[in-house]
XYZ file of C-alpha atoms in Angstrom:
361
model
C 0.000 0.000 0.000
C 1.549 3.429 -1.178
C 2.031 6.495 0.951
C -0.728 8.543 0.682
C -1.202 12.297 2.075
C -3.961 10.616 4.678
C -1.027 8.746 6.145
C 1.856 11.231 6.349
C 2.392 13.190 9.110
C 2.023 16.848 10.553
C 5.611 18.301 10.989
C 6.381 21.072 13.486
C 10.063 22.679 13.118
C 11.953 23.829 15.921
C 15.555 24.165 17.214
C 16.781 25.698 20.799
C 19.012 28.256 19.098
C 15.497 30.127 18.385
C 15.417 31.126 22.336
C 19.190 32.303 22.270
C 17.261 35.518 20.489
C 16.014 36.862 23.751
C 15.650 40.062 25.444
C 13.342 39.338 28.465
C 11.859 42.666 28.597
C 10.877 42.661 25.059
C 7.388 42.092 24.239
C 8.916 39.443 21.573
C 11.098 37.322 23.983
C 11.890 33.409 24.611
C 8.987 32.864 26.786
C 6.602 32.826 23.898
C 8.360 29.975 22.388
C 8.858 27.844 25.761
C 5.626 28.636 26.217
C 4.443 27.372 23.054
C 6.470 24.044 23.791
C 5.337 23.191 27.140
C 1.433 23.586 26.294
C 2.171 20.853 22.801
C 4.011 18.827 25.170
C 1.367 19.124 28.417
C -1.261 18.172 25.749
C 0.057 15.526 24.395
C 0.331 17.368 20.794
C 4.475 17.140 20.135
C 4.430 13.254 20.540
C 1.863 13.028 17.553
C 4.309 15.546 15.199
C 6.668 14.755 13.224
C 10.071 17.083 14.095
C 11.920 18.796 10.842
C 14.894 19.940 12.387
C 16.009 23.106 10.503
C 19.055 24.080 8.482
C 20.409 28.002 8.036
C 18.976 29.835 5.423
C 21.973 30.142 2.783
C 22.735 33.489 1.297
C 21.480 32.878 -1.595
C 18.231 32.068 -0.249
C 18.146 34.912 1.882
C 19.205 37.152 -1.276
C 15.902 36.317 -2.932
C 14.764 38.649 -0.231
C 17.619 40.692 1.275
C 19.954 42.752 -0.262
C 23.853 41.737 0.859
C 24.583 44.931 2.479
C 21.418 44.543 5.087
C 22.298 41.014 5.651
C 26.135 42.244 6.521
C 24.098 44.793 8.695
C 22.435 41.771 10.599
C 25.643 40.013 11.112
C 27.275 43.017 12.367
C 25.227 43.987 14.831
C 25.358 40.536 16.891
C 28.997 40.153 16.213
C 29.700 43.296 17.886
C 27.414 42.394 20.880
C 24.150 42.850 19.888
C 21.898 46.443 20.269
C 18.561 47.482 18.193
C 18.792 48.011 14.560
C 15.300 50.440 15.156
C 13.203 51.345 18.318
C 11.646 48.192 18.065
C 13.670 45.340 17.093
C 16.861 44.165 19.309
C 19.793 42.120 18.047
C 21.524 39.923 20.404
C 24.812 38.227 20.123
C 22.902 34.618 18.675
C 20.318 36.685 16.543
C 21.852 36.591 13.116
C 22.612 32.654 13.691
C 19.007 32.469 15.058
C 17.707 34.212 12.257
C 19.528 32.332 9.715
C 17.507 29.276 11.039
C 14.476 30.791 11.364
C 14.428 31.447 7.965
C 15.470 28.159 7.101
C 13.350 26.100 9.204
C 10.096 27.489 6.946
C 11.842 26.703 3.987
C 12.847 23.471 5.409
C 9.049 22.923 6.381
C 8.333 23.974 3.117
C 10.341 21.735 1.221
C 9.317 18.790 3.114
C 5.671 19.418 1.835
C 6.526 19.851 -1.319
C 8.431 16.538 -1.527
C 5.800 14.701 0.341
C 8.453 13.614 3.502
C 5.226 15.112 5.428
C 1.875 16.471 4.903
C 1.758 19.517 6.668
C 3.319 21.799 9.194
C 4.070 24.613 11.427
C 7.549 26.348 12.118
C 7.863 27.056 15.455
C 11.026 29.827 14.589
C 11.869 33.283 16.456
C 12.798 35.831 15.580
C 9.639 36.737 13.301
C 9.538 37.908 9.982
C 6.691 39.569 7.983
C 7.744 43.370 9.043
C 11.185 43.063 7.369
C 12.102 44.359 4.224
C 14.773 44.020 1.582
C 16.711 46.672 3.131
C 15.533 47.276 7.455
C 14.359 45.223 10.071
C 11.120 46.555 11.305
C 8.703 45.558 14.192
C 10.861 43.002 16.127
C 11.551 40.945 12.563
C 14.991 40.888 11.096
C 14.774 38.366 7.835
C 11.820 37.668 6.396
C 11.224 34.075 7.012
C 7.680 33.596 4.935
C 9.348 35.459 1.751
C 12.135 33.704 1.738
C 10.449 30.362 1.770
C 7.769 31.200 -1.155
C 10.391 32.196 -3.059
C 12.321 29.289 -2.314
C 9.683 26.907 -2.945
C 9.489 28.858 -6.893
C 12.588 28.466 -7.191
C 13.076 24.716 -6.833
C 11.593 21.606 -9.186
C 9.745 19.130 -6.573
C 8.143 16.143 -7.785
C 4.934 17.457 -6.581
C 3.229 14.719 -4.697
C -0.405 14.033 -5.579
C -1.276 17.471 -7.154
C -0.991 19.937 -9.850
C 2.956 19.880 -10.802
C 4.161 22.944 -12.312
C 6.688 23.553 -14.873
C 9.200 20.512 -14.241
C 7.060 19.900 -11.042
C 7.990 23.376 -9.948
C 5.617 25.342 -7.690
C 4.134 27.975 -10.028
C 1.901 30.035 -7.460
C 1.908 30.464 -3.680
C -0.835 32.242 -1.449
C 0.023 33.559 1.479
C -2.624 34.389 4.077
C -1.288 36.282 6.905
C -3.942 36.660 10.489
C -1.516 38.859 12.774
C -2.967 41.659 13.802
C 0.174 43.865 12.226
C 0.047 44.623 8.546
C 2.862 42.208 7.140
C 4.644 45.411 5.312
C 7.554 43.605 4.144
C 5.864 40.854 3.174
C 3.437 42.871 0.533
C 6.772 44.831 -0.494
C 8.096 41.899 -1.651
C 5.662 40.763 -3.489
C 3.753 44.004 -4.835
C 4.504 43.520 -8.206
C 5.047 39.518 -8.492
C 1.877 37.721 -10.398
C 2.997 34.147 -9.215
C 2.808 35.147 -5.326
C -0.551 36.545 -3.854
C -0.992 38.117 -0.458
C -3.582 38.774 2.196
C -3.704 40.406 5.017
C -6.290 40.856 7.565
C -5.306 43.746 10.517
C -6.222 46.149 12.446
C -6.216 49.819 10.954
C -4.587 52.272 11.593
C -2.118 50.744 13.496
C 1.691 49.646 13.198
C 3.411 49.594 10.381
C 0.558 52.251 9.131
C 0.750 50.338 5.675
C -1.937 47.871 3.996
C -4.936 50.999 3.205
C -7.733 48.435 0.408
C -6.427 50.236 -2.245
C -3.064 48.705 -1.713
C -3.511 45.747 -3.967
C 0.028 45.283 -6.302
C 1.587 46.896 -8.708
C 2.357 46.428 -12.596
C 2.371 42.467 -13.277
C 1.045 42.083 -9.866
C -1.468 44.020 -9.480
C -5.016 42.049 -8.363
C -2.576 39.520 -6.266
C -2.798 41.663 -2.635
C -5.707 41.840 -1.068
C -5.386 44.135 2.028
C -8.867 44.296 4.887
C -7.730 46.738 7.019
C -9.939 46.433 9.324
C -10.883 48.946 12.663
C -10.870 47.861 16.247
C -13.317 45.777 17.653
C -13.471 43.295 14.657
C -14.116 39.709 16.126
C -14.946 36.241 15.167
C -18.167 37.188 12.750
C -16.351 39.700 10.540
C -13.214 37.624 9.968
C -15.266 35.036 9.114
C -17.551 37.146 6.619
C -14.225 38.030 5.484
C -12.866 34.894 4.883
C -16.299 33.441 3.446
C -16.503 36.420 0.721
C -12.942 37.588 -0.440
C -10.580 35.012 0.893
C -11.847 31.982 -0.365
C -13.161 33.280 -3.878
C -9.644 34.943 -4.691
C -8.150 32.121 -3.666
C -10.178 29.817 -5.835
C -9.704 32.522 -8.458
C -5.591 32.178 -8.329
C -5.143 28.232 -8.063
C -2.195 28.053 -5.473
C 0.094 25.234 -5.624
C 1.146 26.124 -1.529
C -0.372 27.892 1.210
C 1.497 29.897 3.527
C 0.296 31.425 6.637
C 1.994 33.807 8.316
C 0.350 33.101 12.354
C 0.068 35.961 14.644
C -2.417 35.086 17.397
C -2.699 39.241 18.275
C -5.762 39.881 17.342
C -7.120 38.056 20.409
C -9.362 40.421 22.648
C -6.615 39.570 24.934
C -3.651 40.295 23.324
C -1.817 43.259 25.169
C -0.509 45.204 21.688
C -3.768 45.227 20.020
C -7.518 46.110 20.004
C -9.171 43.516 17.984
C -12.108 41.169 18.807
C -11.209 37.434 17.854
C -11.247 34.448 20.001
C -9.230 31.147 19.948
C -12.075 29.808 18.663
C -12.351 32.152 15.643
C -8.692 31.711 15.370
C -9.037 27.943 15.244
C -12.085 28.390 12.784
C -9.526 30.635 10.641
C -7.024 27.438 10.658
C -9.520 25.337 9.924
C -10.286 27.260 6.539
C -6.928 27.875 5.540
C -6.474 23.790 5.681
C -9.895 23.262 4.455
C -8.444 25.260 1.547
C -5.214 23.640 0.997
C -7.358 20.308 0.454
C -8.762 21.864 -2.010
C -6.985 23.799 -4.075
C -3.633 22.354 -3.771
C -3.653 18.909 -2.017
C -3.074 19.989 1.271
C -0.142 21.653 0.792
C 0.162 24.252 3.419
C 2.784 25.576 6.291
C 2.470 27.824 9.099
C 4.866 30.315 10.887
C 4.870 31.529 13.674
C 4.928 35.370 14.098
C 2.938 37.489 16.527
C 1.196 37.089 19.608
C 1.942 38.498 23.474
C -0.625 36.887 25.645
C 0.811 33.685 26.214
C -2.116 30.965 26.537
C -3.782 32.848 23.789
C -0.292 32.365 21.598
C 0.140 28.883 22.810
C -3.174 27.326 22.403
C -3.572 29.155 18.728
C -0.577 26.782 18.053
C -2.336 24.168 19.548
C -5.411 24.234 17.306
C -3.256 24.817 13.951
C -2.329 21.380 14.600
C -5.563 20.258 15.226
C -6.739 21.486 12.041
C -3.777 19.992 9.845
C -4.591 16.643 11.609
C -7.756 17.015 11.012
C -9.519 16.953 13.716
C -12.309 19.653 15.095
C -10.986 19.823 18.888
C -10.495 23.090 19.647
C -8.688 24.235 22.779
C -10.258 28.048 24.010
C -9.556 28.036 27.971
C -10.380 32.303 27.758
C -13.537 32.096 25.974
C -15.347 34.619 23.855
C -15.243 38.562 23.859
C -16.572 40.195 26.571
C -16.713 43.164 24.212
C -19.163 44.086 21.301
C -17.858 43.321 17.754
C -18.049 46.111 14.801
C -19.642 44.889 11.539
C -17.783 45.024 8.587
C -20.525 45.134 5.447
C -19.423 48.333 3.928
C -15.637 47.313 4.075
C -16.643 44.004 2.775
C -18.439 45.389 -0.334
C -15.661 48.005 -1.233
C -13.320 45.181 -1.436
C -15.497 43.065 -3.541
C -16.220 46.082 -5.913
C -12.231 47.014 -5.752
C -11.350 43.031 -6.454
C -14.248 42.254 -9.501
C -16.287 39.557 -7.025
C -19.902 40.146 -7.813
């Protein structure tokens, strides 16, 4: 009996170099990450994954992204002891090596996928990435760890397993859906104007970076593959998932991805301490549960998560949780905090300007 996608396994990636990037009173600090670990490992989630242990991201990989002089930047600044590259985001004396393999782990969880060594997965890497650009690290990320892997994933024939193979088996198209609560700024730069790669973000507006306005939505060749729902405080479980239901999944089904890749921030809990949105871990879980649901079906299951954003700790750890719970397939979901205590704000009008600005009638 062959190997099917039924009877591969989930995949987390993880390495202990991603807690030598630590600065305890940063809002982005270790404790997220053990955190994260001992809630898998208390529920009896990390003895059901399969672990990828991750390799450095090599420069050319990273130069898909980065340009060589902010990379030498990176390196720099931890050789020489470490310090903050802006007013957010520290560097300590591990960070470049950390960030080397936080890049690489998602590529690594990437190309497992691809060759069908697993089914699915999560990459449990620090520091995050979706804030940095070619050029700057911005909003505690120094290398963009989702970018690098999408255009890793282009860049490489695989034997696609099961699926639509590309050129050669390469991967023609990626989506990547991205939940934090921050606009992922460097994430959209880098792929404003590129037709193969489309990008959504759902966040709270205004609010950092101060980027990702709806009529942000690519340029040139790209334009018609970002779709940005800025969305105002108070937005909870309903309006994501009348967001999902009427933009997400028709653009999706519209651009035929051969990969999904999320970019997980769990900040736009009513809890979270850096944010003012609505959601609970329920809505988050419902959120994974789509973005797998989706993978099924447009691109045999093919889909990775990262780990970026997210302060309150059982809110981060059990968002984790029930990713895996939707890429095994299986509708437990873990909410120990419960709903919003707070009204939600509708979202109808946004809704319909986006479907007038993307052509869904």
């Amino acid at each position: 009996m062959g190997v099917t996608r039924e009877t591969m396994d989930t995949a987390y990636v993880y390495d202990p170099i991603y807690l030598e990037h630590d600065l305890p009173s940063h809002p982005e600090n270790a404790r997220r990450l053990k955190h994260i670990l001992s809630t898998l490992e208390d529920e009896g989630m990390l003895a059901r994954l399969r672990l990828l242990e991750p390799r450095p991201a090599t420069a050319e990989e990273l130069q898909r992204v980065h340009t060589s002089r902010y990379i030498e930047q990176v390196q720099r600044k931890a050789r020489t002891g470490g310090g903050y590259l802006d007013p957010d985001t520290y560097v300590c004396p591990r960070s470049f090596d950390a960030a080397l393999m936080a890049a690489g782990g998602v590529v690594r969880a990437v190309e497992a996928v691809l060759a069908g060594e697993v089914a699915n997965g999560f990459a449990l890497v620090r520091p995050p990435g979706h804030h940095a650009t070619a050029t700057r690290a911005m909003g505690f990320c120094l290398f963009n760890n989702i970018a690098v892997a999408a255009r890793a994933a282009m860049a490489t024939p695989f034997p696609l397993v099961g699926g639509r193979a590309g050129d050669g088996g390469r991967v023609e198209r990626v989506f990547i859906a991205d939940f934090d609560v921050h606009h992922g700024n460097g994430t959209q730069d880098t792929f404003a104007d590129a037709p193969a790669v489309f990008y959504f973000s759902s966040h709270q507006y205004p609010h950092y970076p101060g980027t990702g306005h709806w009529s942000e939505t690519g340029n040139g060749a790209g334009k018609g593959t970002v779709l940005n729902v800025p969305l105002p405080p108070g937005v909870g479980d309903a309006g994501y998932a009348q967001v999902f239901a009427e933009l997400v999944w028709p653009l999706a089904e519209r651009f035929r991805p051969d990969l999904i890749l999320v970019s997980a921030g769990y900040d736009a809990h009513w809890s979270d301490p850096l944010a003012q949105m609505n959601l609970s871990l329920t809505g988050y879980a419902w959120l994974e549960q789509e973005l797998v649901r989706m993978a099924e079906q447009l691109c045999d299951g093919r889909i990775v998560f990262t780990l970026e954003g997210g302060y309150q700790l059982d809110v981060l750890a059990c968002g984790v949780l029930n990713a895996f719970y939707a890429m095994l397939g299986e509708d437990i979901i873990a909410d120990p905090i419960g709903p919003s205590p707070h009204p939600e704000r509708p979202v109808d009008a946004l809704v319909a300007r986006l479907k007038e600005v993307h052509g869904l009638d």
